[in-house]
Short mmCIF file of C-alpha atoms in Angstrom, two decimals:
data_model
loop_
_atom_site.label_atom_id
_atom_site.label_comp_id
_atom_site.label_asym_id
_atom_site.label_seq_id
_atom_site.Cartn_x
_atom_site.Cartn_y
_atom_site.Cartn_z
CA LEU A 1 -10.91 -16.32 16.43
CA LEU A 2 -8.03 -13.90 16.36
CA ASP A 3 -8.54 -10.70 18.37
CA PRO A 4 -8.93 -7.92 15.74
CA CYS A 5 -6.81 -5.68 18.01
CA ALA A 6 -3.97 -8.15 18.53
CA ARG A 7 -0.65 -6.36 18.37
CA ALA A 8 1.28 -9.61 18.17
CA ILE A 9 0.38 -13.07 16.98
CA SER A 10 1.62 -16.62 17.77
CA GLY A 11 0.87 -19.97 16.20
CA TRP A 12 2.24 -19.48 12.70
CA ASP A 13 4.03 -22.82 12.96
CA VAL A 14 0.73 -24.73 13.35
CA TYR A 15 -1.68 -22.47 11.51
CA ASP A 16 -3.78 -24.10 8.79
CA ARG A 17 -6.00 -21.77 6.70
CA GLY A 18 -7.89 -24.71 5.24
CA LEU A 19 -9.22 -25.75 8.68
CA ALA A 20 -10.77 -22.31 9.32
CA THR A 21 -14.00 -23.13 7.44
CA GLY A 22 -16.93 -25.23 8.53
CA ASP A 23 -18.08 -25.93 12.12
CA HIS A 24 -15.30 -28.26 13.29
CA ASP A 25 -12.82 -27.42 16.05
CA ASN A 26 -9.62 -25.85 14.63
CA SER A 27 -8.23 -24.56 17.94
CA ALA A 28 -5.06 -26.63 17.54
CA HIS A 29 -4.32 -24.96 14.22
CA CYS A 30 -5.43 -21.33 14.65
CA LEU A 31 -3.54 -18.13 15.32
CA LYS A 32 -3.65 -16.59 18.78
CA ALA A 33 -3.25 -13.08 20.08
CA VAL A 34 -0.27 -12.24 22.30
CA VAL A 35 -0.71 -9.67 25.09
CA THR A 36 1.60 -6.72 24.63
CA GLU A 37 2.39 -3.41 26.21
CA ARG A 38 1.06 -0.37 24.33
CA ASP A 39 4.03 1.81 25.04
CA HIS A 40 4.75 4.63 22.59
CA PHE A 41 7.64 4.98 20.18
CA ASP A 42 10.63 6.96 21.54
CA PHE A 43 10.07 10.22 19.65
CA ASN A 44 12.39 12.14 22.00
CA SER A 45 15.40 10.14 20.81
CA HIS A 46 14.19 9.70 17.23
CA PRO A 47 11.90 12.67 16.31
CA ARG A 48 9.78 12.71 13.20
CA PRO A 49 11.64 14.44 10.28
CA ARG A 50 8.40 16.31 9.35
CA HIS A 51 9.30 17.18 5.76
CA ASP A 52 7.12 19.76 4.06
CA TRP A 53 4.88 18.28 1.35
CA ARG A 54 6.57 20.51 -1.20
CA GLU A 55 9.89 18.74 -0.49
CA THR A 56 8.56 15.20 -0.14
CA VAL A 57 9.88 12.46 -2.45
CA ILE A 58 8.48 9.02 -1.66
CA TYR A 59 10.31 5.77 -2.46
CA GLU A 60 7.97 2.76 -2.50
CA LEU A 61 9.57 -0.58 -1.59
CA HIS A 62 8.67 -4.13 -0.64
CA PRO A 63 9.82 -4.79 2.96
CA GLY A 64 10.89 -8.34 2.14
CA GLY A 65 12.00 -8.15 -1.48
CA PHE A 66 14.11 -5.02 -1.26
CA SER A 67 16.89 -6.52 0.87
CA ARG A 68 16.57 -10.14 -0.24
CA ASP A 69 18.81 -9.92 -3.30
CA LEU A 70 22.45 -10.91 -2.90
CA SER A 71 23.45 -7.42 -4.01
CA SER A 72 21.82 -5.98 -0.92
CA PRO A 73 24.15 -4.55 1.77
CA ALA A 74 22.07 -6.39 4.39
CA SER A 75 23.76 -9.14 6.38
CA PRO A 76 22.63 -12.61 5.30
CA GLU A 77 20.60 -13.19 8.46
CA HIS A 78 18.72 -9.90 7.91
CA ARG A 79 17.83 -10.23 4.25
CA GLY A 80 14.14 -9.98 3.53
CA THR A 81 13.32 -8.37 6.90
CA PHE A 82 12.68 -4.98 8.47
CA LEU A 83 16.20 -5.06 9.90
CA GLY A 84 17.62 -5.74 6.43
CA LEU A 85 16.34 -2.36 5.30
CA ILE A 86 18.41 -0.57 7.89
CA ASP A 87 21.68 -1.47 6.16
CA ALA A 88 20.34 0.05 2.91
CA LEU A 89 19.44 3.46 4.45
CA PRO A 90 22.68 5.21 3.41
CA TYR A 91 21.98 4.23 -0.17
CA LEU A 92 18.34 5.35 0.03
CA GLN A 93 19.39 8.64 1.66
CA SER A 94 21.91 9.23 -1.16
CA LEU A 95 19.09 9.17 -3.67
CA GLY A 96 17.68 12.38 -2.29
CA ILE A 97 14.36 10.87 -1.21
CA THR A 98 12.60 12.09 1.97
CA ALA A 99 10.39 9.06 2.73
CA ILE A 100 10.16 5.35 2.23
CA GLU A 101 6.73 3.79 1.74
CA LEU A 102 6.51 0.18 2.88
CA LEU A 103 4.20 -2.02 0.94
CA PRO A 104 1.72 -3.81 3.24
CA SER A 105 3.51 -4.57 6.49
CA MET A 106 0.56 -5.57 8.63
CA ALA A 107 0.19 -9.30 9.28
CA PHE A 108 -1.17 -11.19 6.24
CA ASP A 109 -1.72 -14.80 5.37
CA PRO A 110 0.90 -16.21 3.01
CA ALA A 111 -1.52 -19.05 2.22
CA ASP A 112 -4.09 -16.60 0.77
CA ALA A 113 -3.08 -17.50 -2.77
CA PRO A 114 -3.88 -20.06 -5.48
CA ASP A 115 -3.05 -23.65 -4.59
CA GLY A 116 0.67 -24.29 -4.38
CA ARG A 117 1.63 -20.61 -4.30
CA GLN A 118 2.43 -18.02 -1.68
CA ASN A 119 1.03 -14.53 -1.17
CA TYR A 120 3.99 -12.23 -1.74
CA TRP A 121 2.48 -8.77 -1.84
CA GLY A 122 0.46 -8.74 1.39
CA TYR A 123 -2.70 -7.06 0.13
CA SER A 124 -4.82 -9.46 2.21
CA PRO A 125 -4.60 -8.39 5.89
CA LEU A 126 -5.09 -10.78 8.73
CA SER A 127 -4.54 -8.10 11.37
CA TRP A 128 -4.48 -4.27 11.24
CA PHE A 129 -2.22 -4.05 14.30
CA ALA A 130 0.52 -6.73 14.25
CA PRO A 131 3.56 -6.39 11.91
CA HIS A 132 3.92 -9.22 9.40
CA HIS A 133 5.89 -12.09 10.90
CA GLY A 134 7.59 -12.88 7.57
CA TYR A 135 9.54 -9.65 7.75
CA VAL A 136 10.89 -10.41 11.23
CA CYS A 137 14.16 -12.11 12.34
CA GLY A 138 13.36 -14.93 14.72
CA ASP A 139 10.12 -16.50 15.96
CA GLU A 140 9.46 -14.37 19.03
CA PRO A 141 5.93 -12.89 18.59
CA LEU A 142 6.93 -9.54 20.13
CA ALA A 143 9.97 -9.16 17.87
CA GLY A 144 7.85 -7.68 15.07
CA ARG A 145 7.05 -4.54 17.06
CA GLN A 146 10.63 -4.25 18.30
CA GLN A 147 12.28 -4.62 14.91
CA LEU A 148 9.87 -2.35 13.05
CA ARG A 149 10.59 0.29 15.69
CA GLN A 150 14.27 -0.18 15.08
CA LEU A 151 13.75 0.43 11.38
CA VAL A 152 11.66 3.55 11.97
CA ALA A 153 14.16 4.88 14.47
CA ALA A 154 17.01 4.39 11.99
CA CYS A 155 14.98 6.05 9.24
CA HIS A 156 14.29 9.09 11.42
CA ASP A 157 17.95 9.29 12.28
CA HIS A 158 18.74 9.40 8.54
CA GLY A 159 16.14 12.14 8.02
CA LEU A 160 13.66 9.78 6.31
CA GLU A 161 9.96 9.54 7.05
CA VAL A 162 8.26 6.13 6.98
CA PHE A 163 4.90 5.63 5.34
CA VAL A 164 3.02 2.32 5.24
CA ASP A 165 0.59 1.06 2.64
CA VAL A 166 -2.54 0.00 4.56
CA VAL A 167 -5.36 -2.22 3.37
CA TYR A 168 -8.48 -1.21 5.29
CA ASN A 169 -10.85 -1.89 2.39
CA HIS A 170 -11.02 -5.72 2.72
CA THR A 171 -9.52 -8.63 4.65
CA THR A 172 -8.01 -12.06 4.02
CA GLU A 173 -11.36 -13.70 4.95
CA GLY A 174 -12.45 -13.37 1.33
CA SER A 175 -15.97 -14.16 0.14
CA SER A 176 -18.72 -15.76 2.19
CA GLN A 177 -17.09 -19.09 1.34
CA GLY A 178 -13.74 -18.02 2.78
CA PRO A 179 -12.24 -18.83 6.18
CA CYS A 180 -13.56 -17.48 9.46
CA LEU A 181 -10.43 -16.06 11.13
CA SER A 182 -11.33 -12.85 12.98
CA TRP A 183 -13.71 -10.08 11.85
CA ARG A 184 -16.26 -12.49 10.31
CA GLY A 185 -16.67 -14.48 13.51
CA PHE A 186 -17.15 -11.44 15.73
CA ALA A 187 -19.56 -9.27 13.70
CA ASP A 188 -19.92 -10.39 10.09
CA ARG A 189 -22.92 -8.16 9.24
CA LEU A 190 -21.30 -5.06 10.83
CA TYR A 191 -17.74 -5.28 9.43
CA TYR A 192 -18.61 -6.25 5.82
CA HIS A 193 -20.75 -4.59 3.21
CA GLN A 194 -23.69 -6.93 2.56
CA SER A 195 -27.04 -6.70 0.87
CA ALA A 196 -30.30 -6.98 2.84
CA ASP A 197 -30.29 -10.77 2.25
CA GLY A 198 -26.70 -11.17 3.39
CA ILE A 199 -24.93 -11.31 0.02
CA TYR A 200 -21.41 -9.88 0.19
CA GLN A 201 -20.93 -6.62 -1.77
CA ASP A 202 -17.46 -6.46 -3.23
CA VAL A 203 -15.72 -3.32 -4.51
CA SER A 204 -12.20 -4.56 -3.58
CA GLY A 205 -11.98 -7.36 -6.11
CA CYS A 206 -11.03 -9.68 -3.26
CA GLY A 207 -14.36 -11.21 -2.20
CA ASN A 208 -15.38 -8.76 0.56
CA SER A 209 -15.41 -5.06 1.35
CA ILE A 210 -15.09 -3.53 4.78
CA ALA A 211 -18.00 -1.27 5.82
CA ALA A 212 -15.43 1.32 6.72
CA ASN A 213 -17.94 3.99 7.80
CA HIS A 214 -19.87 1.82 10.19
CA PRO A 215 -19.09 3.07 13.74
CA LEU A 216 -17.51 -0.23 14.73
CA ALA A 217 -15.16 -0.27 11.74
CA VAL A 218 -14.33 3.45 12.18
CA GLN A 219 -13.30 2.80 15.78
CA LEU A 220 -11.12 -0.15 14.83
CA ILE A 221 -9.42 1.56 11.90
CA ILE A 222 -8.64 4.70 13.93
CA GLU A 223 -7.22 2.56 16.75
CA SER A 224 -5.06 0.73 14.21
CA MET A 225 -3.73 4.02 12.85
CA ARG A 226 -2.95 5.25 16.35
CA CYS A 227 -1.09 1.99 17.03
CA TRP A 228 1.11 2.36 13.97
CA ALA A 229 1.63 6.11 14.32
CA LEU A 230 2.13 6.40 18.05
CA GLU A 231 3.39 2.98 19.19
CA LEU A 232 5.46 2.09 16.09
CA GLY A 233 6.44 5.60 14.94
CA ILE A 234 4.96 5.58 11.42
CA ASP A 235 4.79 9.03 9.80
CA GLY A 236 2.19 8.49 7.06
CA PHE A 237 -0.42 6.16 5.62
CA ARG A 238 -1.24 5.30 2.00
CA PHE A 239 -4.80 3.93 1.72
CA ASP A 240 -5.11 1.07 -0.74
CA LEU A 241 -8.32 1.53 -2.81
CA GLY A 242 -9.03 4.66 -0.76
CA ALA A 243 -12.30 5.39 -2.63
CA ALA A 244 -13.78 2.20 -1.13
CA LEU A 245 -13.33 3.78 2.31
CA THR A 246 -15.68 6.63 1.33
CA ARG A 247 -18.69 4.32 0.71
CA GLY A 248 -21.55 4.02 3.15
CA ALA A 249 -24.48 1.61 3.49
CA GLY A 250 -25.46 0.04 0.19
CA LEU A 251 -22.05 1.10 -1.17
CA THR A 252 -23.32 4.69 -1.51
CA PRO A 253 -20.47 7.19 -2.04
CA LEU A 254 -20.41 9.68 0.87
CA ASP A 255 -19.38 13.34 0.72
CA GLN A 256 -18.62 13.34 4.43
CA PRO A 257 -17.46 9.85 5.30
CA PRO A 258 -17.31 9.35 9.08
CA LEU A 259 -14.01 7.48 8.85
CA PHE A 260 -12.13 10.43 7.32
CA GLU A 261 -13.91 12.91 9.60
CA ALA A 262 -12.76 10.90 12.58
CA MET A 263 -9.26 10.59 11.17
CA GLU A 264 -8.84 14.32 10.47
CA SER A 265 -10.30 15.41 13.79
CA ASP A 266 -8.16 13.07 15.88
CA PRO A 267 -5.49 15.17 17.62
CA GLU A 268 -3.18 12.15 17.88
CA LEU A 269 -3.12 11.85 14.09
CA ALA A 270 -2.91 15.57 13.38
CA ASP A 271 0.67 15.60 12.06
CA ILE A 272 0.42 12.30 10.12
CA LYS A 273 0.60 12.44 6.31
CA LEU A 274 -2.33 10.82 4.52
CA VAL A 275 -2.38 9.55 0.91
CA GLY A 276 -5.10 7.55 -0.87
CA GLU A 277 -5.78 5.73 -4.08
CA PRO A 278 -8.80 7.66 -5.37
CA TRP A 279 -10.43 4.61 -7.02
CA ASP A 280 -11.84 1.23 -6.13
CA CYS A 281 -12.85 -1.86 -8.08
CA GLY A 282 -16.51 -0.78 -8.16
CA GLY A 283 -15.88 2.09 -10.61
CA LEU A 284 -15.72 4.92 -8.05
CA TYR A 285 -12.99 7.51 -8.96
CA ARG A 286 -12.55 10.61 -6.81
CA LEU A 287 -9.28 12.30 -7.73
CA ALA A 288 -9.79 16.04 -7.18
CA ASP A 289 -13.00 15.63 -5.16
CA PHE A 290 -11.80 13.01 -2.65
CA PRO A 291 -13.97 13.75 0.41
CA ALA A 292 -11.19 14.49 2.92
CA GLN A 293 -9.28 17.69 3.51
CA ARG A 294 -5.87 16.25 4.39
CA VAL A 295 -5.74 13.28 2.06
CA GLY A 296 -3.58 13.57 -1.05
CA THR A 297 -4.52 11.31 -3.92
CA TRP A 298 -2.47 9.32 -6.42
CA ASN A 299 -2.92 11.19 -9.68
CA GLY A 300 -3.52 8.42 -12.22
CA ARG A 301 -4.02 11.01 -14.93
CA PHE A 302 -0.42 12.20 -14.38
CA ARG A 303 0.86 8.63 -14.85
CA ASP A 304 -1.20 8.03 -17.99
CA ASP A 305 -0.56 11.39 -19.65
CA LEU A 306 3.17 11.27 -18.96
CA ARG A 307 3.47 7.78 -20.45
CA ARG A 308 1.46 8.72 -23.55
CA PHE A 309 3.48 11.91 -24.06
CA TRP A 310 6.85 10.12 -23.96
CA LYS A 311 5.55 7.28 -26.09
CA GLY A 312 4.83 9.86 -28.77
CA ASP A 313 1.03 9.66 -28.91
CA ASP A 314 -0.74 12.44 -30.78
CA ASN A 315 -2.42 15.35 -29.00
CA THR A 316 -0.66 14.87 -25.65
CA SER A 317 1.28 18.15 -25.21
CA TRP A 318 -1.57 20.12 -23.62
CA ALA A 319 -2.40 17.38 -21.14
CA MET A 320 1.27 16.97 -20.23
CA ALA A 321 1.58 20.74 -19.67
CA GLN A 322 -1.35 20.56 -17.25
CA ARG A 323 0.19 17.72 -15.29
CA LEU A 324 3.52 19.58 -14.99
CA ILE A 325 1.81 22.50 -13.24
CA ALA A 326 -0.22 20.45 -10.75
CA SER A 327 -3.27 19.76 -12.95
CA PRO A 328 -5.31 22.95 -12.74
CA ASP A 329 -7.71 21.43 -15.30
CA LEU A 330 -8.62 18.77 -12.72
CA TYR A 331 -8.64 20.98 -9.63
CA GLY A 332 -11.12 23.70 -10.50
CA GLY A 333 -8.80 25.89 -12.51
CA GLU A 334 -6.11 26.22 -9.80
CA PRO A 335 -3.01 24.09 -9.37
CA ALA A 336 -3.43 21.43 -6.72
CA ALA A 337 -2.16 22.46 -3.32
CA ALA A 338 1.06 20.83 -2.10
CA GLY A 339 0.36 17.29 -0.99
CA LYS A 340 -3.02 16.99 -2.73
CA SER A 341 -1.83 15.56 -6.07
CA ILE A 342 0.66 12.69 -5.65
CA HIS A 343 2.58 12.15 -8.86
CA PHE A 344 4.02 8.82 -10.00
CA VAL A 345 5.01 7.03 -13.22
CA THR A 346 5.17 3.44 -12.04
CA ALA A 347 4.33 1.66 -8.78
CA HIS A 348 3.81 -1.84 -7.45
CA ASP A 349 0.79 -2.27 -9.69
CA GLY A 350 1.65 -3.31 -13.24
CA PHE A 351 4.81 -2.45 -15.18
CA THR A 352 8.10 -1.33 -13.68
CA LEU A 353 9.88 1.56 -15.37
CA ASN A 354 12.05 -0.89 -17.32
CA ASP A 355 8.97 -2.85 -18.38
CA LEU A 356 7.42 0.37 -19.62
CA VAL A 357 10.14 0.84 -22.24
CA SER A 358 10.57 -2.88 -23.02
CA TYR A 359 7.12 -4.36 -23.63
CA ASN A 360 4.04 -3.45 -25.63
CA GLY A 361 1.95 -5.89 -23.62
CA LYS A 362 2.03 -7.76 -20.35
CA HIS A 363 3.45 -11.29 -20.10
CA ASN A 364 2.39 -12.46 -16.63
CA LEU A 365 2.74 -16.17 -17.35
CA ALA A 366 5.14 -17.45 -14.73
CA ASN A 367 2.62 -17.12 -11.85
CA GLY A 368 0.09 -19.53 -13.36
CA GLU A 369 -2.69 -16.95 -13.81
CA ASP A 370 -2.63 -17.29 -17.64
CA ASN A 371 -1.84 -13.56 -18.02
CA ARG A 372 -5.26 -12.57 -16.63
CA ASP A 373 -3.81 -10.50 -13.82
CA GLY A 374 -2.51 -7.00 -14.16
CA ASP A 375 -3.78 -4.06 -16.17
CA SER A 376 -3.65 -4.41 -19.97
CA HIS A 377 -3.78 -0.64 -20.46
CA ASN A 378 -0.15 0.32 -19.79
CA ASN A 379 0.62 2.99 -22.40
CA SER A 380 3.97 1.29 -22.94
CA TRP A 381 6.33 1.06 -25.92
CA ASN A 382 8.99 -1.57 -26.52
CA HIS A 383 11.11 0.57 -28.87
CA GLY A 384 11.19 -2.08 -31.57
CA VAL A 385 11.79 -5.36 -29.74
CA GLU A 386 9.48 -7.09 -27.30
CA GLY A 387 11.44 -7.77 -24.12
CA PRO A 388 15.23 -7.70 -23.54
CA SER A 389 17.38 -6.60 -26.45
CA THR A 390 21.10 -6.70 -27.28
CA ASP A 391 20.76 -3.92 -29.91
CA PRO A 392 22.92 -0.99 -28.65
CA ALA A 393 20.62 1.62 -30.23
CA ILE A 394 17.49 0.18 -28.62
CA LYS A 395 19.20 -0.14 -25.22
CA THR A 396 20.38 3.49 -25.39
CA LEU A 397 16.94 4.77 -26.38
CA ARG A 398 15.27 2.81 -23.59
CA GLN A 399 17.66 4.25 -21.03
CA ARG A 400 17.04 7.78 -22.33
CA GLN A 401 13.29 7.29 -22.15
CA MET A 402 13.47 6.13 -18.56
CA ARG A 403 15.53 9.17 -17.67
CA ASN A 404 13.03 11.40 -19.52
CA MET A 405 10.11 10.05 -17.56
CA LEU A 406 11.89 10.14 -14.20
CA CYS A 407 13.12 13.68 -14.85
CA THR A 408 9.59 14.82 -15.77
CA LEU A 409 8.25 13.30 -12.56
CA LEU A 410 10.85 15.03 -10.38
CA LEU A 411 10.37 18.43 -12.06
CA SER A 412 6.57 18.40 -11.92
CA ALA A 413 4.71 20.49 -9.37
CA GLY A 414 2.65 18.25 -7.13
#
């Protein structure tokens, strides 16, 4: 079993996910924790930028994919890694953003995917402490901590904060038929939501759901956040399926979830920015009433109403006006306070901005999932042709519509 608090991991060259089920000995093919120092990030040399929420513009990116393209300024040996992002910082700074948000950067299992495929996105954590080895140059287990610190230091030197997308709502161990890698082997009934007869309760859509408000899970998640904030220098966290983290025993939604109470009362996390998805896969949606004082929530209503407005749907002007002034209709008649309503048009889920103006429906066929994956409710418009077009008028209109949506996003109060 892998230590849930492991800050570095070895054994990727011999690891076999398929051997982590059943009662046979897989010690020759398992991952092992590496003992590390817990020294803090050098904030004296690279202080946090501490941008006010009213000035914050977040740029979401994939730590591996962003610098992998040949057009990237990263040196060939650094492409697809944390270090590869450093070479792109002048470009990112020139955009006027104040923060980058790294998609999941904690260690995940590339083999947690359908047969013959690789897990690219990382929403299947294997560790909440160790940086993902696939974004690291070289095979040295401790290099992940060192190179992520280098990236954060360079970002701070460029005036950029660094957020990380964290998946505390489930793990790579999957359903009860999945592999036994870490949490399951230590305390299965404590870490995972289960019914009285031991049936897994799943609001993550991934086979299991962490009982995030059990004292054991609260302690582990808070320690993970301290590790990334104090040891690695991270400035903010974005909680994937944040609403799932507000559920208690029996999946009951809590108005005072112990996890967020512990988070917001921890003096070592007092200056860390917190953002959450206000929904989960069990139907819970807590946008304006998310039960945490400091957590800003992704405003899905802003995304949907903006898309419908620029698509030309009927009866969308009033809703768009509300979104532009921080959604007072959703926040008790008053505009949302700075940092409470996080506005976006597109993100890693679903369509890109170009997809939004190029397709009426999704076409996720190349990954072998038969177009089942991804949301079918995209409020998109192809402007007359499904997919790429050589028509100058259509290309011009699509470009204009993308600028319209981006401009609306940047001018909105949120």
